[in-house]
XYZ file of C-alpha atoms in Angstrom:
673
model
C 22.997 -63.029 -74.357
C 25.800 -60.814 -75.657
C 24.209 -57.920 -73.592
C 23.317 -60.123 -70.864
C 27.276 -60.769 -70.559
C 28.183 -57.399 -70.992
C 25.857 -56.198 -67.944
C 27.223 -59.208 -65.645
C 30.650 -57.371 -66.196
C 29.869 -54.225 -64.641
C 30.940 -53.985 -61.164
C 27.870 -53.173 -58.377
C 28.069 -49.981 -56.786
C 27.099 -51.606 -53.103
C 29.440 -53.909 -52.222
C 27.898 -57.088 -50.677
C 28.565 -56.841 -46.742
C 29.182 -60.013 -45.124
C 26.272 -61.088 -43.127
C 26.605 -60.540 -38.881
C 26.777 -63.356 -36.376
C 23.432 -62.921 -34.361
C 25.605 -62.839 -31.069
C 27.407 -59.632 -32.461
C 24.055 -58.011 -33.440
C 22.594 -58.540 -29.689
C 25.723 -57.140 -27.903
C 25.453 -53.631 -30.469
C 21.956 -53.739 -29.728
C 22.929 -53.581 -25.746
C 25.535 -50.997 -26.374
C 22.900 -48.620 -28.424
C 20.900 -48.923 -25.710
C 23.281 -48.369 -22.769
C 24.106 -45.028 -24.823
C 20.708 -44.110 -24.978
C 19.642 -44.887 -21.260
C 22.963 -42.876 -20.119
C 21.593 -39.978 -22.009
C 18.439 -39.916 -20.633
C 19.809 -40.724 -16.985
C 22.168 -37.579 -17.487
C 19.385 -35.424 -18.456
C 17.335 -36.328 -15.356
C 17.634 -34.287 -11.888
C 19.907 -35.850 -9.741
C 18.757 -36.465 -6.225
C 21.449 -36.150 -3.696
C 21.844 -38.443 -0.482
C 23.333 -36.077 1.641
C 21.833 -32.807 0.095
C 18.951 -31.887 -2.411
C 19.597 -28.190 -3.261
C 20.217 -27.556 -6.968
C 19.211 -24.991 -9.848
C 16.495 -25.397 -11.916
C 16.640 -27.119 -15.418
C 15.844 -25.284 -18.711
C 12.897 -27.708 -19.107
C 12.012 -26.445 -15.544
C 12.171 -22.738 -16.599
C 10.073 -23.599 -20.004
C 7.451 -24.937 -17.925
C 7.269 -21.784 -16.040
C 6.804 -19.793 -19.509
C 4.039 -22.399 -20.416
C 1.988 -21.112 -17.385
C 2.518 -17.527 -17.962
C 1.588 -17.687 -21.692
C -1.767 -19.908 -20.478
C -2.475 -16.976 -18.012
C -1.803 -14.243 -20.748
C -4.385 -16.019 -23.113
C -7.333 -16.352 -20.260
C -6.679 -12.925 -18.821
C -8.319 -13.845 -15.123
C -8.317 -10.896 -12.746
C -7.220 -13.138 -10.314
C -4.642 -15.200 -11.829
C -2.701 -13.084 -14.476
C 1.213 -13.062 -15.401
C 4.175 -10.471 -16.300
C 6.403 -11.200 -18.770
C 10.115 -9.595 -19.587
C 11.633 -9.092 -22.843
C 15.360 -8.193 -23.430
C 17.202 -6.081 -24.528
C 16.554 -4.136 -21.017
C 15.545 -0.753 -21.438
C 12.722 -0.618 -24.119
C 9.068 -1.505 -23.639
C 8.499 -4.874 -23.882
C 6.923 -6.605 -26.911
C 3.029 -7.052 -26.903
C 1.356 -10.001 -25.807
C 0.502 -11.191 -29.145
C 4.036 -11.787 -29.687
C 4.608 -13.091 -26.539
C 2.526 -16.143 -27.264
C 4.583 -16.623 -30.554
C 7.235 -19.300 -31.117
C 9.855 -16.580 -30.455
C 9.294 -16.148 -26.556
C 11.560 -18.947 -25.307
C 14.107 -16.407 -24.070
C 11.478 -14.090 -22.321
C 11.601 -14.196 -18.652
C 7.827 -14.693 -16.992
C 6.225 -14.697 -13.837
C 3.085 -16.682 -13.702
C 0.525 -16.356 -10.539
C 1.451 -12.809 -10.135
C -1.593 -12.640 -7.782
C 0.531 -14.400 -5.119
C 2.831 -11.303 -4.556
C 6.234 -10.451 -5.894
C 9.325 -9.465 -3.615
C 12.333 -7.831 -5.449
C 15.172 -7.070 -3.500
C 18.865 -5.461 -4.138
C 20.935 -2.398 -3.294
C 20.532 1.049 -5.088
C 22.322 0.744 -8.396
C 21.957 -3.055 -8.526
C 19.334 -2.523 -10.930
C 15.974 -4.247 -9.510
C 13.967 -1.424 -10.814
C 15.184 -1.049 -14.345
C 15.476 -5.225 -14.776
C 12.364 -6.511 -12.853
C 9.968 -3.759 -11.545
C 9.574 -1.504 -14.755
C 9.272 -4.138 -17.246
C 6.948 -5.923 -15.294
C 4.725 -2.759 -15.193
C 5.398 -2.483 -18.938
C 3.770 -5.538 -19.515
C 0.689 -4.865 -17.158
C 0.340 -1.938 -19.484
C 0.561 -3.624 -22.492
C -2.068 -6.062 -20.986
C -4.342 -3.492 -19.740
C -4.282 -4.309 -15.818
C -5.039 -1.458 -13.520
C -2.279 0.132 -11.663
C -1.402 2.026 -8.761
C 2.028 3.183 -8.896
C 4.054 4.394 -5.849
C 7.147 6.368 -6.777
C 9.047 7.176 -4.128
C 11.342 9.210 -5.637
C 9.307 11.589 -7.010
C 11.152 13.922 -9.641
C 13.299 11.484 -12.114
C 11.434 8.503 -10.622
C 9.548 5.594 -12.120
C 6.580 8.090 -13.146
C 8.477 10.031 -15.938
C 8.734 7.060 -18.045
C 5.592 5.038 -16.880
C 3.163 7.485 -17.265
C 3.883 8.603 -20.963
C 3.793 4.657 -21.790
C 0.502 4.410 -20.378
C -0.944 7.200 -22.213
C 0.389 5.879 -25.304
C -1.750 3.013 -24.492
C -5.054 4.672 -24.173
C -4.956 4.949 -20.333
C -6.173 7.411 -18.224
C -3.814 8.886 -15.245
C -4.240 10.649 -12.259
C -1.154 11.830 -9.993
C -1.217 12.937 -6.213
C 2.166 14.975 -5.414
C 2.042 17.056 -2.716
C 3.534 20.651 -3.221
C 3.438 19.685 -7.310
C 1.216 21.640 -9.601
C 0.593 18.418 -11.429
C -1.216 16.879 -8.632
C -4.854 16.449 -8.273
C -6.663 16.459 -4.607
C -7.710 14.261 -2.349
C -9.626 14.810 0.680
C -9.432 11.875 3.143
C -12.499 12.947 4.948
C -14.679 12.771 1.777
C -14.500 8.467 2.546
C -15.439 8.999 5.967
C -18.975 8.211 5.911
C -20.392 10.557 8.433
C -19.638 12.096 12.230
C -20.578 8.677 13.563
C -17.819 6.775 11.227
C -15.566 5.861 14.114
C -13.490 2.870 12.454
C -13.081 5.262 9.365
C -11.331 8.108 11.539
C -9.515 5.457 13.757
C -8.510 3.923 10.711
C -6.903 6.922 9.309
C -5.592 8.101 12.370
C -3.487 4.874 12.701
C -1.841 5.110 9.416
C -0.971 8.341 9.903
C 0.616 7.719 13.452
C 2.517 4.765 11.916
C 4.218 6.560 9.371
C 5.193 9.906 11.366
C 6.544 8.217 14.326
C 10.010 7.787 14.573
C 11.060 4.042 13.665
C 12.605 3.464 17.090
C 10.834 5.962 19.013
C 9.518 4.937 22.807
C 5.633 5.151 22.871
C 3.955 6.502 26.151
C 1.421 3.711 27.165
C -0.915 6.580 28.256
C -0.412 9.834 25.853
C -0.101 8.169 22.462
C -3.425 6.355 23.057
C -5.232 9.553 24.552
C -3.630 11.996 21.550
C -4.908 9.191 19.105
C -8.479 9.018 20.551
C -8.675 13.013 20.861
C -7.456 13.058 17.420
C -9.772 10.753 16.040
C -12.345 12.447 18.069
C -10.988 15.821 16.007
C -11.609 14.117 12.513
C -15.540 13.047 13.543
C -15.894 16.601 14.949
C -15.042 18.217 11.594
C -17.091 15.900 10.019
C -19.784 17.249 12.256
C -19.060 20.774 11.770
C -19.354 20.566 8.068
C -23.003 18.954 8.397
C -23.939 21.228 10.698
C -23.012 24.334 8.467
C -24.198 22.847 5.362
C -20.740 22.947 3.507
C -18.876 19.453 3.217
C -15.631 21.320 2.006
C -15.409 22.338 5.597
C -14.058 18.757 6.807
C -10.214 18.788 6.116
C -7.077 18.718 7.767
C -6.795 22.192 8.830
C -10.389 22.207 10.688
C -8.762 19.081 12.517
C -6.063 21.633 13.102
C -8.056 24.394 14.507
C -10.153 22.262 16.760
C -7.305 21.033 18.844
C -6.052 24.603 19.101
C -9.613 26.174 20.333
C -8.919 27.647 23.550
C -10.693 25.420 26.515
C -11.786 22.489 24.137
C -12.657 20.141 26.994
C -14.952 23.158 28.532
C -16.605 23.639 25.363
C -17.086 20.051 24.715
C -18.740 19.583 28.056
C -20.984 22.829 27.523
C -21.943 21.429 24.089
C -22.651 17.903 25.002
C -25.825 17.915 24.277
C -25.746 19.360 21.051
C -22.757 17.391 19.399
C -23.424 13.473 18.453
C -22.724 11.406 21.272
C -20.325 9.208 19.508
C -17.864 12.473 18.771
C -18.011 13.251 22.695
C -17.150 9.543 23.478
C -13.929 9.842 21.234
C -12.820 12.686 23.422
C -13.597 11.046 26.895
C -10.056 10.884 28.334
C -9.591 14.652 27.351
C -12.870 15.680 29.274
C -12.352 13.201 31.951
C -8.720 14.780 33.297
C -10.001 18.207 32.691
C -12.154 17.843 35.737
C -9.004 17.225 37.819
C -7.075 20.269 39.464
C -5.222 22.490 37.104
C -1.952 21.593 38.367
C -2.411 17.943 38.142
C -4.259 17.560 34.766
C -2.999 16.001 31.943
C -5.120 17.577 29.323
C -2.531 20.043 28.119
C -0.599 16.845 27.058
C -2.900 15.255 25.705
C -3.722 17.697 23.279
C -0.109 18.389 22.654
C 0.488 14.638 21.738
C -2.391 15.111 19.320
C -1.417 18.385 17.940
C 2.330 16.795 17.101
C 0.756 13.771 15.146
C -1.218 16.014 13.033
C 1.841 18.701 12.702
C 3.222 16.708 9.643
C -0.039 17.121 7.489
C -0.487 21.315 8.471
C 2.115 22.251 5.941
C 1.048 25.388 3.763
C 2.268 23.954 0.950
C 0.634 20.539 0.397
C -3.052 21.891 1.933
C -4.070 22.574 -1.608
C -3.374 18.692 -2.360
C -5.709 17.606 0.695
C -7.951 20.053 1.171
C -10.783 20.766 -0.788
C -12.984 18.823 -3.020
C -11.696 15.368 -4.008
C -10.772 14.670 -7.684
C -8.565 11.926 -7.304
C -8.512 9.402 -8.572
C -12.151 10.743 -9.775
C -12.282 8.573 -12.887
C -15.781 8.010 -12.387
C -17.852 10.860 -10.359
C -20.347 8.349 -9.325
C -17.583 6.164 -7.683
C -14.913 8.473 -7.029
C -12.313 5.990 -5.539
C -12.806 3.246 -8.143
C -9.666 2.381 -10.541
C -10.778 -0.260 -13.256
C -9.587 -1.162 -16.571
C -7.162 0.808 -18.156
C -6.811 3.358 -15.616
C -3.434 4.511 -13.907
C -3.236 6.110 -10.161
C 0.395 7.589 -9.290
C 1.334 8.390 -5.698
C 4.538 10.521 -5.887
C 6.977 11.429 -2.609
C 8.335 15.269 -2.559
C 11.827 14.361 -2.673
C 12.665 17.588 -0.826
C 10.557 16.797 2.180
C 10.070 13.091 2.362
C 9.019 12.905 5.992
C 6.248 15.211 5.279
C 4.669 13.554 2.242
C 4.801 10.408 3.471
C 2.054 10.231 6.195
C -0.093 11.930 3.753
C 0.329 9.444 0.696
C 0.376 6.637 3.086
C -3.001 7.436 3.877
C -3.857 7.694 0.322
C -2.685 4.614 -0.798
C -4.314 2.787 2.267
C -7.772 4.099 1.279
C -7.603 3.789 -2.787
C -6.380 0.577 -2.955
C -8.121 -0.864 -0.015
C -11.122 0.507 -1.267
C -10.888 -1.173 -4.976
C -9.742 -4.620 -3.213
C -13.089 -4.634 -1.965
C -14.720 -3.924 -5.044
C -15.810 -6.510 -7.562
C -12.772 -6.103 -10.135
C -12.983 -7.346 -13.675
C -9.054 -6.776 -14.104
C -6.291 -7.422 -12.076
C -4.716 -4.382 -10.384
C -0.912 -4.178 -10.003
C 0.143 -2.353 -6.699
C 3.714 -1.520 -7.259
C 5.358 -0.309 -4.063
C 9.568 0.321 -4.864
C 11.249 1.380 -1.845
C 8.509 -0.090 0.250
C 10.864 0.794 3.497
C 9.811 4.495 3.310
C 6.118 3.685 4.002
C 4.617 1.588 6.942
C 1.157 -0.229 5.596
C 0.855 -3.406 7.578
C -2.282 -3.680 5.583
C -0.105 -4.485 2.617
C 0.053 -7.861 4.492
C -3.465 -8.452 3.978
C -3.235 -7.797 0.561
C -0.971 -9.948 0.036
C -2.674 -12.978 2.112
C -6.272 -12.419 1.580
C -7.003 -10.106 -1.196
C -5.136 -11.932 -3.957
C -8.429 -13.357 -4.705
C -9.926 -10.075 -5.424
C -7.422 -9.067 -7.919
C -4.677 -8.010 -6.143
C -1.109 -8.098 -7.685
C 1.563 -6.623 -5.256
C 5.262 -5.714 -6.317
C 7.439 -4.889 -3.235
C 10.683 -3.486 -3.817
C 13.182 -3.177 -0.592
C 16.957 -2.875 -0.448
C 17.719 -5.561 1.992
C 15.980 -7.684 4.490
C 17.186 -5.733 7.537
C 14.788 -2.695 6.109
C 11.731 -4.404 6.347
C 12.651 -5.862 9.851
C 13.538 -2.401 11.357
C 9.630 -1.022 9.745
C 7.451 -3.768 10.365
C 8.902 -6.311 12.957
C 10.385 -9.517 12.462
C 6.772 -11.433 12.445
C 5.397 -8.801 9.807
C 8.800 -9.147 7.701
C 8.713 -12.826 7.585
C 5.074 -12.454 6.763
C 5.909 -10.366 3.507
C 8.564 -13.035 2.493
C 6.360 -15.911 2.993
C 3.397 -14.330 1.210
C 5.561 -12.912 -1.927
C 5.650 -16.347 -3.977
C 7.814 -14.675 -6.448
C 11.197 -13.361 -5.410
C 14.227 -11.782 -7.342
C 17.328 -11.370 -5.401
C 19.935 -8.808 -6.753
C 23.166 -8.034 -5.340
C 21.643 -6.345 -1.723
C 25.102 -5.212 -0.901
C 24.302 -6.308 2.997
C 26.433 -9.095 4.704
C 23.421 -10.280 6.855
C 21.185 -10.863 3.728
C 23.790 -12.550 1.577
C 24.297 -14.837 4.374
C 20.590 -15.239 5.073
C 19.976 -16.232 1.059
C 22.843 -18.798 1.050
C 21.357 -20.383 3.820
C 17.966 -20.393 2.515
C 18.615 -21.868 -0.862
C 20.487 -24.754 0.901
C 23.200 -26.970 0.141
C 23.831 -29.647 -2.951
C 25.860 -32.624 -2.877
C 29.449 -32.830 -4.363
C 30.748 -35.833 -5.548
C 34.511 -36.665 -5.125
C 36.320 -39.858 -6.454
C 39.719 -40.913 -4.717
C 42.396 -42.996 -6.178
C 44.684 -45.015 -3.886
C 47.354 -47.608 -5.043
C 49.214 -50.037 -2.961
C 52.541 -51.700 -3.307
C 53.397 -55.331 -1.873
C 56.710 -56.876 -1.242
C 57.982 -60.177 -0.529
C 57.229 -63.744 -1.993
C 53.812 -62.688 -3.270
C 54.705 -59.167 -4.102
C 52.151 -57.242 -6.270
C 50.232 -53.974 -6.821
C 46.505 -53.264 -5.907
C 44.374 -50.104 -7.130
C 40.934 -48.842 -5.781
C 38.819 -46.080 -6.357
C 36.320 -44.493 -4.003
C 33.215 -42.133 -4.139
C 33.293 -39.458 -1.508
C 29.888 -37.481 -0.864
C 30.512 -33.803 0.299
C 28.320 -30.922 0.841
C 28.361 -27.378 -0.052
C 26.336 -24.117 -0.406
C 24.156 -23.917 -3.881
C 25.757 -20.573 -3.507
C 27.775 -18.841 -1.006
C 27.404 -15.572 0.388
C 30.104 -13.821 -1.233
C 29.168 -14.755 -4.341
C 25.743 -12.877 -4.146
C 27.622 -10.107 -3.076
C 29.724 -10.087 -6.216
C 26.638 -10.185 -8.514
C 27.134 -7.555 -11.132
C 24.403 -5.066 -12.239
C 21.624 -7.053 -14.069
C 22.365 -10.156 -12.342
C 19.861 -11.819 -9.928
C 18.230 -15.324 -8.456
C 14.891 -15.599 -9.712
C 12.233 -17.893 -7.987
C 8.896 -18.440 -9.326
C 6.094 -20.704 -8.284
C 5.735 -21.817 -11.579
C 9.444 -23.094 -11.876
C 9.784 -26.689 -11.006
C 8.072 -30.016 -11.224
C 5.185 -32.035 -9.558
C 7.484 -32.531 -6.237
C 8.995 -29.308 -6.437
C 8.282 -25.785 -7.274
C 9.995 -22.356 -6.744
C 13.397 -23.785 -7.742
C 16.065 -20.884 -8.143
C 17.762 -20.013 -11.385
C 20.338 -17.608 -12.028
C 19.828 -14.865 -15.051
C 21.968 -12.250 -16.496
C 19.572 -9.177 -17.970
C 21.098 -8.061 -21.371
C 21.179 -4.168 -21.729
C 21.016 -2.133 -24.830
C 22.201 1.212 -23.461
C 21.304 3.210 -26.932
C 17.532 2.065 -26.986
C 17.050 3.231 -23.634
C 18.727 6.217 -23.834
C 16.539 6.825 -26.898
C 13.591 5.788 -24.623
C 14.043 7.648 -21.774
C 14.471 11.002 -23.969
C 11.171 10.428 -25.782
C 9.622 9.530 -22.432
C 10.756 12.548 -20.390
C 9.810 14.703 -23.527
C 6.231 13.403 -23.559
C 5.767 13.842 -19.845
C 7.390 17.305 -19.756
C 4.593 18.084 -22.497
C 1.762 16.609 -20.551
C 2.850 18.249 -17.257
C 2.449 21.556 -18.869
C -0.963 20.755 -20.108
C -2.087 19.625 -16.627
C -0.695 22.258 -14.716
C -2.343 24.949 -17.040
C -5.909 23.302 -16.253
C -5.516 22.971 -12.403
C -6.889 25.536 -10.419
C -4.612 25.504 -7.307
C -5.488 27.959 -4.245
C -2.847 30.219 -3.494
C -1.349 29.861 -0.010
C -3.306 33.212 1.248
C -6.377 31.545 0.817
C -5.881 28.870 3.546
C -4.352 31.643 5.742
C -7.889 33.475 5.211
C -9.800 29.951 6.035
C -7.718 29.814 9.644
C -9.816 32.832 10.562
C -12.801 31.345 9.095
C -12.700 27.875 11.035
C -11.847 29.404 13.918
C -14.873 32.004 14.126
C -17.051 28.958 13.003
C -15.745 26.679 15.630
C -16.212 29.477 18.664
C -19.698 29.895 17.580
C -20.663 26.348 17.683
C -18.947 25.304 20.541
C -19.519 28.364 22.705
C -18.250 28.711 26.548
C -20.723 28.977 29.333
C -19.066 32.080 31.145
C -18.030 31.827 34.904
C -19.524 34.888 36.602
C -16.283 37.589 37.283
C -15.123 37.818 40.844
C -16.591 40.005 43.128
C -14.252 43.022 42.260
C -15.938 43.310 39.233
C -18.991 45.713 39.106
C -20.739 43.575 36.628
C -21.622 40.371 36.663
C -22.785 38.596 33.153
C -24.328 35.468 32.621
C -24.855 33.537 29.886
C -28.253 32.436 28.934
C -29.499 28.757 29.643
C -30.839 26.890 26.632
C -32.367 23.723 25.662
C -31.741 21.794 22.338
C -35.252 21.410 20.040
C -34.713 17.950 19.615
C -34.503 17.452 23.664
C -38.198 18.934 24.171
C -39.592 16.623 21.483
C -37.847 13.617 23.266
C -39.329 15.116 26.231
C -42.950 15.672 25.046
C -43.027 12.166 23.297
C -42.193 10.437 26.708
C -44.665 12.400 28.604
C -47.162 12.740 25.807
C -47.655 16.174 25.993
C -49.795 17.779 23.253
C -48.068 20.543 21.386
C -49.706 20.623 18.393
C -50.208 24.041 18.302
C -46.210 24.737 18.707
C -43.723 24.101 15.898
C -40.755 22.850 17.281
C -37.565 22.839 15.380
C -34.875 20.224 16.814
C -31.503 22.185 16.003
C -33.146 25.141 17.453
C -31.877 26.867 21.176
C -34.761 27.623 23.506
C -34.016 29.663 26.442
C -35.003 29.123 29.706
C -36.517 31.560 32.047
C -35.256 32.664 35.275
C -37.930 30.857 37.480
C -37.250 27.390 35.801
C -33.660 27.761 36.538
C -32.425 25.744 40.016
C -29.122 26.098 40.934
C -27.626 27.364 37.689
C -29.651 24.407 35.787
C -33.047 23.710 34.396
C -35.326 22.200 36.983
C -36.445 18.377 36.686
C -38.672 17.186 35.817
C -40.437 19.856 33.859
C -44.456 19.820 33.753
C -46.879 20.888 31.019
C -46.950 24.305 32.082
C -43.125 24.420 32.163
C -42.711 23.432 28.709
C -45.161 25.900 27.404
C -43.530 28.472 29.779
C -40.225 27.772 27.791
C -41.555 27.800 24.112
C -43.364 31.170 25.228
C -40.103 32.571 26.995
C -38.069 31.699 23.786
C -40.627 33.156 21.171
C -40.594 36.402 23.291
C -36.589 36.538 23.164
C -36.803 36.098 19.364
C -38.734 39.245 19.044
C -36.180 41.124 21.095
C -32.552 41.851 19.907
C -30.030 38.794 20.559
C -28.104 39.017 23.704
C -24.411 40.288 23.566
C -23.160 36.804 24.305
C -24.544 33.674 22.799
C -25.793 30.665 24.367
C -23.573 28.546 26.227
C -24.562 25.222 26.902
C -27.321 22.572 25.870
C -29.182 20.911 28.700
C -29.829 17.322 29.149
C -33.193 16.987 29.826
């Protein structure tokens, strides 16, 4: 009892709290609930009554990151993702680090197969902050890459090529006039001398990239010149096949064909020798040559075709586009294929952009289109910065259709009017529509700024107004009222976009949003580390120069004197294959020379099969010329129809001539039996 009394005297550390009334507890509970609901409501997106434009919330941006991470893990060729880690100026982190917990600050772009458009003026940071980092992430993930470097020396390739090599890539470069370049002969991908569609496709790309943008086109001479040029492409393939030398099919041979004297007469004289599909492409030329000389447009048609081809026929670039194709050339059995960790680079010559653009445009068109037709295992990233330098309408198809075949297109332009000027308003609108990921830097163009401000819409602005009134008199008193007024204002004003500093942009991604809205924009300012960036560039340029020296030492480029000699050889070949039937000299000449008339062997074979002539004792060669004796010539042409005895006489006559020295003038024409 003694101890109990002592314990009872020790004060309790927790004083007793008086029990609260139940009504007070109810009030407190409602207050806490009200605070919680207020916090939740404040975090929810406000849906305006008069305007609904808004910026993306942090949770919506985080959702975009989750979609991108999922795509990186699954690695599907038709649903890949880019990511950008900061500070800008150094290679991005490895994919495994991006998938970790510390990637919350990374900018990520899911669904890249739906196309990306990056717009901004020179120096605003569109290449350094978006395009190059996205390509860094593509290299880190092992995607195939086709890079268009519109700047050439000092451009993207100086940092991207060494980075790709460090990641185990194979790299091929096409750079007209540069010793580092491989060879790309566009004729190697034309199937044969009957591939009219292939020839027309290449000519169309050539014309699109050589014509002045605002130049008016002639409704007759431009289509006629285009047809003649495609015919010359096919004729070059025929010459190469006839001579048994595939390397004869090249730009230089086409140039010599167009400049061959009396081309239309030669074509008519050899109509039965060349393929009929080739002759049909020259149809306008041969038809106009039959008119009176003073009214014939033949010369103007040829001049138009020569003008279209002229930018390609430059001695400095012939070694890049004549000869055996080595670009891309990763797989000898499939030389145009680009797959896996392989990278192809298309570089312009900064000193002669106008002449190299059509050559590079043709190469991009053929290589990329071929690889998007084939079955792919990895996404193919096609980077087209400075897109306004090219005229490639097929890119719209790559965006709209071939995204299911693994295409991931990046388009870089300075302002929207550039696309309008090159492609027209409808196609330019198509590029904007089919590029679902967009990054808008400072365009430096008021029209683009106004268009963007209008496109982002208006947000709702709520203003409160207070009013107080005074009453005097018997029942005097004061009253106060408070009203909410709703106003609208642009989500972002045009002049604000024009004031963006370098590295600041508005990003729209199809992964940013909620179940009701996607592509909700948000503003981001990229961080930049100049010290790390400088070190990375210096190392990359050092590696690039070292690789360049090795490649130049191994490349066996033909000197310009070689192509000068080839010009004469090509002319001799053409004059031999496309011979003229000489007209009799005037009466004042003492000697009249007639070219011997001949028949091609396969025509004799067709005649004999149709007439069921038995010529088993004779060997008829399809490509051989069989000369016609005088008694079978009527009015300068072979008699028709030929009897069995006539055919025997023709064969015996040719055999007798073969035992004699050849005539001084070669055979002029074939005869259609």
